[in-house]
């Protein structure tokens, strides 16, 4: 099954990326386009998922604006997280169910989909020499230095959107403005924090993640647009 991959080499605002997702999502529901995976970075933004609470954002909107950080509500699952340049974001817009997005291990449904995204993150980290793992009852990928990848998704007519953020070399101070994913006292990691000068470039991580996505989801796709 072929999957279209679209990559952006400039940071997009959260609003612009969401509008793009909505456009592709509507077309995918009608089978006008193939399954599509977006790879991008965001301009600095704190997004509040459907399980977020006001107290998880530690600064006022005005104080965040002064720091150059936008505050945005999101329809994705999960609580509060931070996005910014240096963080690789993957938004798969793919159809679940019969003929849709099943992982290579045959896992299906929403839980299987989330597990498959975690597997993509874990394999990507391990490619660069970082051991990553799941935590029972939680979503994402953790390392000895903290949470490396966060996942928040939503479905419309069994087509996925939103997705996963993976910290390559973002400014981690952005996470100090929130209680990340609603988990008080948890550390946030990045490949740069864990690997130092050996941290790969974001485009290298993107290439590996695209390959791992193809392997986990049993997908074939042309060269990225």
PDB file of C-alpha atoms in Angstrom:
ATOM      1  CA  UNK A   1       0.000   0.000   0.000  1.00  0.00           C
ATOM      2  CA  UNK A   2       1.513   3.319  -1.047  1.00  0.00           C
ATOM      3  CA  UNK A   3       1.534   6.274   1.312  1.00  0.00           C
ATOM      4  CA  UNK A   4       2.295   9.868   0.375  1.00  0.00           C
ATOM      5  CA  UNK A   5       4.960  11.616   2.473  1.00  0.00           C
ATOM      6  CA  UNK A   6       5.151  15.428   2.603  1.00  0.00           C
ATOM      7  CA  UNK A   7       8.047  17.183   4.366  1.00  0.00           C
ATOM      8  CA  UNK A   8       8.446  20.848   5.283  1.00  0.00           C
ATOM      9  CA  UNK A   9      11.825  22.478   5.748  1.00  0.00           C
ATOM     10  CA  UNK A  10      10.419  25.541   7.495  1.00  0.00           C
ATOM     11  CA  UNK A  11       8.526  25.766  10.768  1.00  0.00           C
ATOM     12  CA  UNK A  12       4.749  26.086  10.400  1.00  0.00           C
ATOM     13  CA  UNK A  13       2.380  27.750  12.819  1.00  0.00           C
ATOM     14  CA  UNK A  14       0.094  25.331  14.619  1.00  0.00           C
ATOM     15  CA  UNK A  15      -2.931  26.932  12.921  1.00  0.00           C
ATOM     16  CA  UNK A  16      -1.491  26.547   9.422  1.00  0.00           C
ATOM     17  CA  UNK A  17      -0.525  22.926  10.047  1.00  0.00           C
ATOM     18  CA  UNK A  18      -3.984  22.147  11.435  1.00  0.00           C
ATOM     19  CA  UNK A  19      -5.693  23.707   8.418  1.00  0.00           C
ATOM     20  CA  UNK A  20      -3.507  21.587   6.147  1.00  0.00           C
ATOM     21  CA  UNK A  21      -4.398  18.466   8.117  1.00  0.00           C
ATOM     22  CA  UNK A  22      -8.099  19.285   7.933  1.00  0.00           C
ATOM     23  CA  UNK A  23      -7.890  19.714   4.162  1.00  0.00           C
ATOM     24  CA  UNK A  24      -6.105  16.390   3.645  1.00  0.00           C
ATOM     25  CA  UNK A  25      -8.348  14.663   6.190  1.00  0.00           C
ATOM     26  CA  UNK A  26     -11.520  15.675   4.340  1.00  0.00           C
ATOM     27  CA  UNK A  27     -10.057  14.453   1.064  1.00  0.00           C
ATOM     28  CA  UNK A  28      -8.855  11.172   2.613  1.00  0.00           C
ATOM     29  CA  UNK A  29     -12.302  10.429   4.075  1.00  0.00           C
ATOM     30  CA  UNK A  30     -13.687  10.718   0.543  1.00  0.00           C
ATOM     31  CA  UNK A  31     -10.819   8.593  -0.878  1.00  0.00           C
ATOM     32  CA  UNK A  32      -9.665  11.479  -3.054  1.00  0.00           C
ATOM     33  CA  UNK A  33      -6.064  11.202  -1.825  1.00  0.00           C
ATOM     34  CA  UNK A  34      -3.950   8.331  -0.479  1.00  0.00           C
ATOM     35  CA  UNK A  35      -2.881   7.975   3.121  1.00  0.00           C
ATOM     36  CA  UNK A  36      -0.546  10.890   3.844  1.00  0.00           C
ATOM     37  CA  UNK A  37       2.164  11.488   6.435  1.00  0.00           C
ATOM     38  CA  UNK A  38       3.293  15.041   7.194  1.00  0.00           C
ATOM     39  CA  UNK A  39       6.720  15.761   8.697  1.00  0.00           C
ATOM     40  CA  UNK A  40       7.290  19.280   9.995  1.00  0.00           C
ATOM     41  CA  UNK A  41       8.362  21.588  12.789  1.00  0.00           C
ATOM     42  CA  UNK A  42       6.162  24.131  14.544  1.00  0.00           C
ATOM     43  CA  UNK A  43       6.853  27.694  15.517  1.00  0.00           C
ATOM     44  CA  UNK A  44       6.870  27.899  19.369  1.00  0.00           C
ATOM     45  CA  UNK A  45       3.449  26.914  20.690  1.00  0.00           C
ATOM     46  CA  UNK A  46       1.819  25.303  23.702  1.00  0.00           C
ATOM     47  CA  UNK A  47      -1.108  23.133  22.668  1.00  0.00           C
ATOM     48  CA  UNK A  48      -3.870  22.059  25.042  1.00  0.00           C
ATOM     49  CA  UNK A  49      -5.448  18.708  24.197  1.00  0.00           C
ATOM     50  CA  UNK A  50      -8.879  17.521  25.236  1.00  0.00           C
ATOM     51  CA  UNK A  51      -7.639  16.294  28.647  1.00  0.00           C
ATOM     52  CA  UNK A  52      -5.737  19.472  29.513  1.00  0.00           C
ATOM     53  CA  UNK A  53      -6.551  21.604  32.559  1.00  0.00           C
ATOM     54  CA  UNK A  54      -5.866  25.332  33.019  1.00  0.00           C
ATOM     55  CA  UNK A  55      -3.411  24.734  35.883  1.00  0.00           C
ATOM     56  CA  UNK A  56      -1.158  22.705  33.571  1.00  0.00           C
ATOM     57  CA  UNK A  57      -0.115  25.961  31.868  1.00  0.00           C
ATOM     58  CA  UNK A  58       2.112  27.749  34.377  1.00  0.00           C
ATOM     59  CA  UNK A  59       2.244  31.203  32.745  1.00  0.00           C
ATOM     60  CA  UNK A  60      -0.408  33.613  31.542  1.00  0.00           C
ATOM     61  CA  UNK A  61      -1.092  33.953  27.848  1.00  0.00           C
ATOM     62  CA  UNK A  62       0.474  37.441  27.996  1.00  0.00           C
ATOM     63  CA  UNK A  63       3.641  36.110  29.615  1.00  0.00           C
ATOM     64  CA  UNK A  64       3.852  33.379  26.990  1.00  0.00           C
ATOM     65  CA  UNK A  65       3.403  35.916  24.208  1.00  0.00           C
ATOM     66  CA  UNK A  66       6.272  37.952  25.635  1.00  0.00           C
ATOM     67  CA  UNK A  67       8.418  34.818  25.335  1.00  0.00           C
ATOM     68  CA  UNK A  68       7.313  34.325  21.735  1.00  0.00           C
ATOM     69  CA  UNK A  69       5.169  31.284  22.557  1.00  0.00           C
ATOM     70  CA  UNK A  70       1.628  30.910  21.221  1.00  0.00           C
ATOM     71  CA  UNK A  71      -1.116  29.207  23.234  1.00  0.00           C
ATOM     72  CA  UNK A  72      -3.576  27.077  21.265  1.00  0.00           C
ATOM     73  CA  UNK A  73      -6.442  24.709  21.965  1.00  0.00           C
ATOM     74  CA  UNK A  74      -6.254  21.381  20.172  1.00  0.00           C
ATOM     75  CA  UNK A  75      -8.763  18.644  19.352  1.00  0.00           C
ATOM     76  CA  UNK A  76      -6.129  15.941  19.812  1.00  0.00           C
ATOM     77  CA  UNK A  77      -6.111  13.535  22.710  1.00  0.00           C
ATOM     78  CA  UNK A  78      -3.875  14.095  25.704  1.00  0.00           C
ATOM     79  CA  UNK A  79      -3.081  17.095  27.860  1.00  0.00           C
ATOM     80  CA  UNK A  80      -0.613  19.967  27.440  1.00  0.00           C
ATOM     81  CA  UNK A  81       2.615  19.916  25.445  1.00  0.00           C
ATOM     82  CA  UNK A  82       5.111  22.258  23.824  1.00  0.00           C
ATOM     83  CA  UNK A  83       6.162  22.369  20.176  1.00  0.00           C
ATOM     84  CA  UNK A  84       9.002  24.375  18.675  1.00  0.00           C
ATOM     85  CA  UNK A  85      11.809  24.341  16.119  1.00  0.00           C
ATOM     86  CA  UNK A  86      14.136  21.391  16.554  1.00  0.00           C
ATOM     87  CA  UNK A  87      11.255  19.078  17.407  1.00  0.00           C
ATOM     88  CA  UNK A  88      10.189  16.671  14.661  1.00  0.00           C
ATOM     89  CA  UNK A  89       6.408  16.377  14.347  1.00  0.00           C
ATOM     90  CA  UNK A  90       4.793  13.557  12.401  1.00  0.00           C
ATOM     91  CA  UNK A  91       1.112  13.803  11.436  1.00  0.00           C
ATOM     92  CA  UNK A  92      -0.181  10.590   9.807  1.00  0.00           C
ATOM     93  CA  UNK A  93      -3.513  11.053   8.049  1.00  0.00           C
ATOM     94  CA  UNK A  94      -4.322   7.427   7.395  1.00  0.00           C
ATOM     95  CA  UNK A  95      -7.417   5.261   7.261  1.00  0.00           C
ATOM     96  CA  UNK A  96      -7.894   2.573   9.898  1.00  0.00           C
ATOM     97  CA  UNK A  97     -10.011  -0.540   9.587  1.00  0.00           C
ATOM     98  CA  UNK A  98     -10.399  -2.919   6.690  1.00  0.00           C
ATOM     99  CA  UNK A  99      -7.794  -2.076   4.088  1.00  0.00           C
ATOM    100  CA  UNK A 100      -6.577   0.732   6.306  1.00  0.00           C
ATOM    101  CA  UNK A 101      -3.709   1.351   8.684  1.00  0.00           C
ATOM    102  CA  UNK A 102      -2.753  -1.872  10.395  1.00  0.00           C
ATOM    103  CA  UNK A 103       0.745  -2.237  11.804  1.00  0.00           C
ATOM    104  CA  UNK A 104       3.056  -4.917  10.467  1.00  0.00           C
ATOM    105  CA  UNK A 105       2.362  -7.033  13.565  1.00  0.00           C
ATOM    106  CA  UNK A 106      -1.323  -7.048  12.731  1.00  0.00           C
ATOM    107  CA  UNK A 107      -2.372  -4.819  15.609  1.00  0.00           C
ATOM    108  CA  UNK A 108      -5.443  -2.813  14.715  1.00  0.00           C
ATOM    109  CA  UNK A 109      -7.860  -0.340  16.235  1.00  0.00           C
ATOM    110  CA  UNK A 110      -7.044   2.777  18.190  1.00  0.00           C
ATOM    111  CA  UNK A 111      -4.885   1.078  20.836  1.00  0.00           C
ATOM    112  CA  UNK A 112      -2.967  -0.796  18.167  1.00  0.00           C
ATOM    113  CA  UNK A 113      -2.445   2.441  16.264  1.00  0.00           C
ATOM    114  CA  UNK A 114      -1.076   4.223  19.338  1.00  0.00           C
ATOM    115  CA  UNK A 115       1.220   1.298  20.103  1.00  0.00           C
ATOM    116  CA  UNK A 116       2.484   1.361  16.531  1.00  0.00           C
ATOM    117  CA  UNK A 117       3.331   5.075  16.791  1.00  0.00           C
ATOM    118  CA  UNK A 118       5.229   4.339  20.004  1.00  0.00           C
ATOM    119  CA  UNK A 119       7.108   1.610  18.172  1.00  0.00           C
ATOM    120  CA  UNK A 120       8.123   4.087  15.460  1.00  0.00           C
ATOM    121  CA  UNK A 121       9.522   6.418  18.131  1.00  0.00           C
ATOM    122  CA  UNK A 122      11.344   3.608  19.950  1.00  0.00           C
ATOM    123  CA  UNK A 123      12.937   2.276  16.760  1.00  0.00           C
ATOM    124  CA  UNK A 124      13.944   5.762  15.655  1.00  0.00           C
ATOM    125  CA  UNK A 125      15.623   6.459  18.997  1.00  0.00           C
ATOM    126  CA  UNK A 126      17.395   3.119  18.979  1.00  0.00           C
ATOM    127  CA  UNK A 127      18.756   3.752  15.481  1.00  0.00           C
ATOM    128  CA  UNK A 128      20.729   6.636  16.989  1.00  0.00           C
ATOM    129  CA  UNK A 129      21.884   4.621  19.982  1.00  0.00           C
ATOM    130  CA  UNK A 130      19.239   5.742  22.500  1.00  0.00           C
ATOM    131  CA  UNK A 131      17.258   3.103  24.385  1.00  0.00           C
ATOM    132  CA  UNK A 132      13.597   4.073  24.624  1.00  0.00           C
ATOM    133  CA  UNK A 133      10.570   2.296  26.051  1.00  0.00           C
ATOM    134  CA  UNK A 134       6.839   2.476  26.793  1.00  0.00           C
ATOM    135  CA  UNK A 135       5.364   3.041  30.242  1.00  0.00           C
ATOM    136  CA  UNK A 136       2.317   1.077  31.314  1.00  0.00           C
ATOM    137  CA  UNK A 137      -0.883   3.105  31.275  1.00  0.00           C
ATOM    138  CA  UNK A 138       0.758   6.037  29.465  1.00  0.00           C
ATOM    139  CA  UNK A 139       1.299   7.044  25.863  1.00  0.00           C
ATOM    140  CA  UNK A 140       4.647   8.020  24.366  1.00  0.00           C
ATOM    141  CA  UNK A 141       8.294   6.966  24.557  1.00  0.00           C
ATOM    142  CA  UNK A 142      10.610   7.411  27.534  1.00  0.00           C
ATOM    143  CA  UNK A 143      14.387   7.303  28.005  1.00  0.00           C
ATOM    144  CA  UNK A 144      16.764   7.485  30.957  1.00  0.00           C
ATOM    145  CA  UNK A 145      16.725  11.273  30.517  1.00  0.00           C
ATOM    146  CA  UNK A 146      12.950  11.671  30.412  1.00  0.00           C
ATOM    147  CA  UNK A 147      10.108  11.593  27.898  1.00  0.00           C
ATOM    148  CA  UNK A 148      11.399  11.779  24.339  1.00  0.00           C
ATOM    149  CA  UNK A 149       8.210  11.451  22.267  1.00  0.00           C
ATOM    150  CA  UNK A 150       4.641  12.572  22.962  1.00  0.00           C
ATOM    151  CA  UNK A 151       1.554  11.273  21.164  1.00  0.00           C
ATOM    152  CA  UNK A 152      -1.892  12.817  20.809  1.00  0.00           C
ATOM    153  CA  UNK A 153      -4.286  11.724  18.098  1.00  0.00           C
ATOM    154  CA  UNK A 154      -7.862  12.028  16.957  1.00  0.00           C
ATOM    155  CA  UNK A 155     -10.003  10.184  14.417  1.00  0.00           C
ATOM    156  CA  UNK A 156     -12.759  11.251  12.094  1.00  0.00           C
ATOM    157  CA  UNK A 157     -14.649   8.472  10.337  1.00  0.00           C
ATOM    158  CA  UNK A 158     -11.708   6.224  11.249  1.00  0.00           C
ATOM    159  CA  UNK A 159      -9.130   8.434   9.590  1.00  0.00           C
ATOM    160  CA  UNK A 160      -6.358   9.559  11.929  1.00  0.00           C
ATOM    161  CA  UNK A 161      -4.926  13.035  12.299  1.00  0.00           C
ATOM    162  CA  UNK A 162      -2.672  14.874  14.746  1.00  0.00           C
ATOM    163  CA  UNK A 163       0.121  12.485  15.749  1.00  0.00           C
ATOM    164  CA  UNK A 164       3.534  12.445  17.420  1.00  0.00           C
ATOM    165  CA  UNK A 165       6.245  14.904  18.421  1.00  0.00           C
ATOM    166  CA  UNK A 166       9.839  13.698  18.831  1.00  0.00           C
ATOM    167  CA  UNK A 167      12.436  15.923  20.480  1.00  0.00           C
ATOM    168  CA  UNK A 168      15.604  16.154  18.402  1.00  0.00           C
ATOM    169  CA  UNK A 169      17.204  19.452  19.460  1.00  0.00           C
ATOM    170  CA  UNK A 170      14.430  21.857  20.533  1.00  0.00           C
ATOM    171  CA  UNK A 171      14.819  24.518  23.215  1.00  0.00           C
ATOM    172  CA  UNK A 172      13.601  22.430  26.134  1.00  0.00           C
ATOM    173  CA  UNK A 173      13.026  25.549  28.252  1.00  0.00           C
ATOM    174  CA  UNK A 174       9.636  25.816  26.519  1.00  0.00           C
ATOM    175  CA  UNK A 175       8.500  22.827  28.568  1.00  0.00           C
ATOM    176  CA  UNK A 176       9.172  24.789  31.764  1.00  0.00           C
ATOM    177  CA  UNK A 177       6.030  26.813  31.036  1.00  0.00           C
ATOM    178  CA  UNK A 178       3.794  23.762  31.411  1.00  0.00           C
ATOM    179  CA  UNK A 179       3.261  20.491  33.222  1.00  0.00           C
ATOM    180  CA  UNK A 180       4.096  18.351  30.184  1.00  0.00           C
ATOM    181  CA  UNK A 181       1.338  15.869  29.342  1.00  0.00           C
ATOM    182  CA  UNK A 182      -0.085  16.597  32.792  1.00  0.00           C
ATOM    183  CA  UNK A 183       2.732  14.601  34.444  1.00  0.00           C
ATOM    184  CA  UNK A 184       4.106  16.705  37.288  1.00  0.00           C
ATOM    185  CA  UNK A 185       7.787  16.244  38.064  1.00  0.00           C
ATOM    186  CA  UNK A 186       8.570  14.331  34.870  1.00  0.00           C
ATOM    187  CA  UNK A 187      11.712  15.182  32.903  1.00  0.00           C
ATOM    188  CA  UNK A 188      11.631  15.883  29.162  1.00  0.00           C
ATOM    189  CA  UNK A 189      14.422  14.516  26.997  1.00  0.00           C
ATOM    190  CA  UNK A 190      15.799  15.243  23.541  1.00  0.00           C
ATOM    191  CA  UNK A 191      18.376  13.488  21.399  1.00  0.00           C
ATOM    192  CA  UNK A 192      20.640  16.497  21.953  1.00  0.00           C
ATOM    193  CA  UNK A 193      20.283  16.192  25.738  1.00  0.00           C
ATOM    194  CA  UNK A 194      21.086  12.481  25.567  1.00  0.00           C
ATOM    195  CA  UNK A 195      23.757  12.466  22.849  1.00  0.00           C
ATOM    196  CA  UNK A 196      25.366  15.892  23.094  1.00  0.00           C
ATOM    197  CA  UNK A 197      27.500  16.713  20.047  1.00  0.00           C
ATOM    198  CA  UNK A 198      26.607  13.353  18.525  1.00  0.00           C
ATOM    199  CA  UNK A 199      22.993  14.508  18.075  1.00  0.00           C
ATOM    200  CA  UNK A 200      21.904  13.984  14.457  1.00  0.00           C
ATOM    201  CA  UNK A 201      20.423  16.710  12.272  1.00  0.00           C
ATOM    202  CA  UNK A 202      16.658  16.898  12.185  1.00  0.00           C
ATOM    203  CA  UNK A 203      16.497  15.863   8.529  1.00  0.00           C
ATOM    204  CA  UNK A 204      18.457  12.709   9.376  1.00  0.00           C
ATOM    205  CA  UNK A 205      15.971  11.817  12.101  1.00  0.00           C
ATOM    206  CA  UNK A 206      13.110  12.535   9.702  1.00  0.00           C
ATOM    207  CA  UNK A 207      14.517  10.100   7.138  1.00  0.00           C
ATOM    208  CA  UNK A 208      14.922   7.368   9.749  1.00  0.00           C
ATOM    209  CA  UNK A 209      11.457   7.968  11.183  1.00  0.00           C
ATOM    210  CA  UNK A 210       9.906   7.769   7.715  1.00  0.00           C
ATOM    211  CA  UNK A 211      11.669   4.442   7.152  1.00  0.00           C
ATOM    212  CA  UNK A 212      10.554   3.121  10.531  1.00  0.00           C
ATOM    213  CA  UNK A 213       6.989   4.256   9.911  1.00  0.00           C
ATOM    214  CA  UNK A 214       7.029   2.301   6.656  1.00  0.00           C
ATOM    215  CA  UNK A 215       8.362  -0.789   8.412  1.00  0.00           C
ATOM    216  CA  UNK A 216       5.965  -0.676  11.378  1.00  0.00           C
ATOM    217  CA  UNK A 217       2.882   0.098   9.298  1.00  0.00           C
ATOM    218  CA  UNK A 218       3.932  -2.098   6.369  1.00  0.00           C
ATOM    219  CA  UNK A 219       3.833   0.812   3.949  1.00  0.00           C
ATOM    220  CA  UNK A 220       5.502   1.631   0.656  1.00  0.00           C
ATOM    221  CA  UNK A 221       5.736   5.225  -0.449  1.00  0.00           C
ATOM    222  CA  UNK A 222       7.441   7.351  -3.073  1.00  0.00           C
ATOM    223  CA  UNK A 223      10.175   9.845  -2.335  1.00  0.00           C
ATOM    224  CA  UNK A 224       8.970  12.626   0.011  1.00  0.00           C
ATOM    225  CA  UNK A 225       7.418  15.713  -1.625  1.00  0.00           C
TER     226      UNK A 225
END
